[in-house]
Amino acid sequence: MNARNRSYLSLAALCVIPTVSPAQDAHFHNAPASTIDQKNPLAGQQAAVLAGRKLYAADCSACHGATGQGSGNIPALSYGPTQSAADGEVFWFITTGSVGNGMPGWGSLSEQQRWQIVVYLRSLKTSAKENKPGSAPGKFAPVKTNAPLPEPPYTDFRVEQPGKLRKISVQDLPAPYGTDSANNGPRLVARPDDAWPKGPDGFSVQLYAAGLDNPRLIRTAPNGDFFLAESSSGKIKVFRGITAAGKPAESSVFVEGLNRPYGIAFYPPGDNPQWIYIGNTDAVVRFPYKNGDLKATGAAQHIAELPHGGGHWTRDVQFSADGKKMFVAVGSASNVDDPDTTPQEKNRADILQFNPDGSEMRVYAYGIRNAGGGLAINPRTNELWCSVNERDGLGDNLVPDYITRVQDGGFYGWPWWYIGGHQDPRHNGKHPELKDKAIVPDVLLQPHLASLEMAFYEGSQFPAEYRGDIFASEHGSWNRSVRAGYEVIRVPMHQTGRASGEYEDFITGFVVDNGHVWGRPVGVTVAPDGSLLVTDDGSNSIWRVSYTGSKAEKSASERKHASNTPKSASN
Ligand code: HEC
């Protein structure tokens, strides 16, 4: 289907869309059929495991993680497609790479070395269930950077500062390939003793829950309980209440055994939901739910198949304010593969719309590389908004991630165009008719922040100016030479329901140095008391951000208090 027709899916197409073409899984990354039967000459040899481990640590772990667990948008190798593909196919893919998608080719290594890596990858095999993001506590060598400080409006971890406003405009965009495409995945380390998340003056951060298993999206139920997706172990957990010590009063596993659950939505919207919808990586399912349930009371009902496989596995789900439509964000399978010629990209890099029973799928908006990390309904305008990871490989300061309201039928550029009518050089000359259709998003973020869950703040604890604002989690990426992100940002809406293009660093402090981080924000939700809960799949915890009063307010109230206090009777 060509791009122009993508938003006008015919009814006939609707019946077949939800099934993913089996061709996608038949040949790992379209490896030539002959590679399937190719035997690994070193299979099972312990010496090859050891040699492969060294090569892996040097060449692969920065992106795929120390134990092959994957990081950010980079696929895991210890489970998933790599472990089900044939040795010959994996060997072929390592040799060829997928350069446009950020995976280098490794033809520079000898054949023997590439086979050694394949043997080592086999030794990493775990189930997604067992998989835990690697964390290396203890000592590590600091990684310094001598790079010059970023020139505004661009930023990196060295200048991120709670309360600092930033604004990136279309005129600020550099030309593509202004810098090399970086290979700078973070190594996760245990939180150093002197590190703690920090907010602007007047805000304090406490640890709400720790020891979680890959905590990702978090959403507050209408009754005030917090629902958390622990995606890699397939669980949805519930946390209830905040004790005087700032901890959950109760917690429970709501349901387990799901396939990489992420999105969570209560239906119908309002105070009395009957269902909880979950966005698994391959399908939307729902469970019966009423206020107060801590465990699912019935089996999963299957609502809609979703295209899946390749990169971008998260699927956020939201309902329109009137409850008539369900939105599901499905990110692209690749970095920038052309959907015209890549069947796996069909109905991806889109926000799909369904009826709540899963019928009548259509593409609501397209060219959105990956909004799977975060959809939200603006309670003031009822518009759908999204938080988007833009593409890699064009240099440190391209392409801005973004947060925007989503227009019905809107085209947001991917993969041929970006941020309005800028052509991606990897697709020169394609789709000139879409140039003027490509929408410039409302809020441009620093490129490679990896923007995930977003939430509108309508709480009453923070100062009045925060009401109606957006908070979003920035997970950080491998594709920036000096890392940026690993923070929570605020998008001021100026009490208008509209963004002005600015955003602000809000919670920072998760980066140790240019090689190491200890925390990575993923989810954000507003608690009934107006505090903010932030999930972090680096330290596997949930943080709680409260407003406790600015220094100026405190000293004013202390002075008042002092003058009201009767003088001691002793004089
Ligand atoms: C600069 C980051 C980077 C480095 C370094 C890197 N990779 Fe990758 N790798 C990627 C990305 C991004 C993808 C996804 C590519 C795609 O979907 O087309 C990927 C995909 C893969 C896949 C396919 C996984 C799947 O589920 O589809 C394999 C296998 C793989 N890499 C192996 C390796 C090995 C082995 C090394 C080291 C020799 C390595 N990679 C180094 C970024 C990297």
XYZ file of C-alpha atoms in Angstrom, residues 51-70 75 77-78 117 120-121 124:
27
model
C 36.810 -16.154 22.867
C 33.294 -15.079 21.868
C 32.717 -13.561 25.293
C 35.743 -11.263 24.876
C 34.664 -10.180 21.415
C 31.127 -9.611 22.608
C 32.285 -7.448 25.545
C 34.398 -5.322 23.211
C 32.111 -4.991 20.208
C 28.517 -5.695 21.175
C 27.788 -5.146 24.863
C 27.655 -1.333 24.663
C 24.485 -1.648 22.619
C 23.023 -5.073 23.443
C 23.838 -5.003 27.169
C 26.356 -6.909 29.258
C 24.300 -10.120 29.251
C 22.532 -9.670 25.915
C 19.464 -8.260 27.651
C 19.089 -5.388 25.152
C 16.917 -5.906 20.744
C 20.064 -11.345 22.076
C 19.732 -13.680 25.083
C 30.383 -14.814 18.855
C 28.820 -17.253 22.882
C 25.329 -15.898 22.075
C 23.562 -16.465 26.899
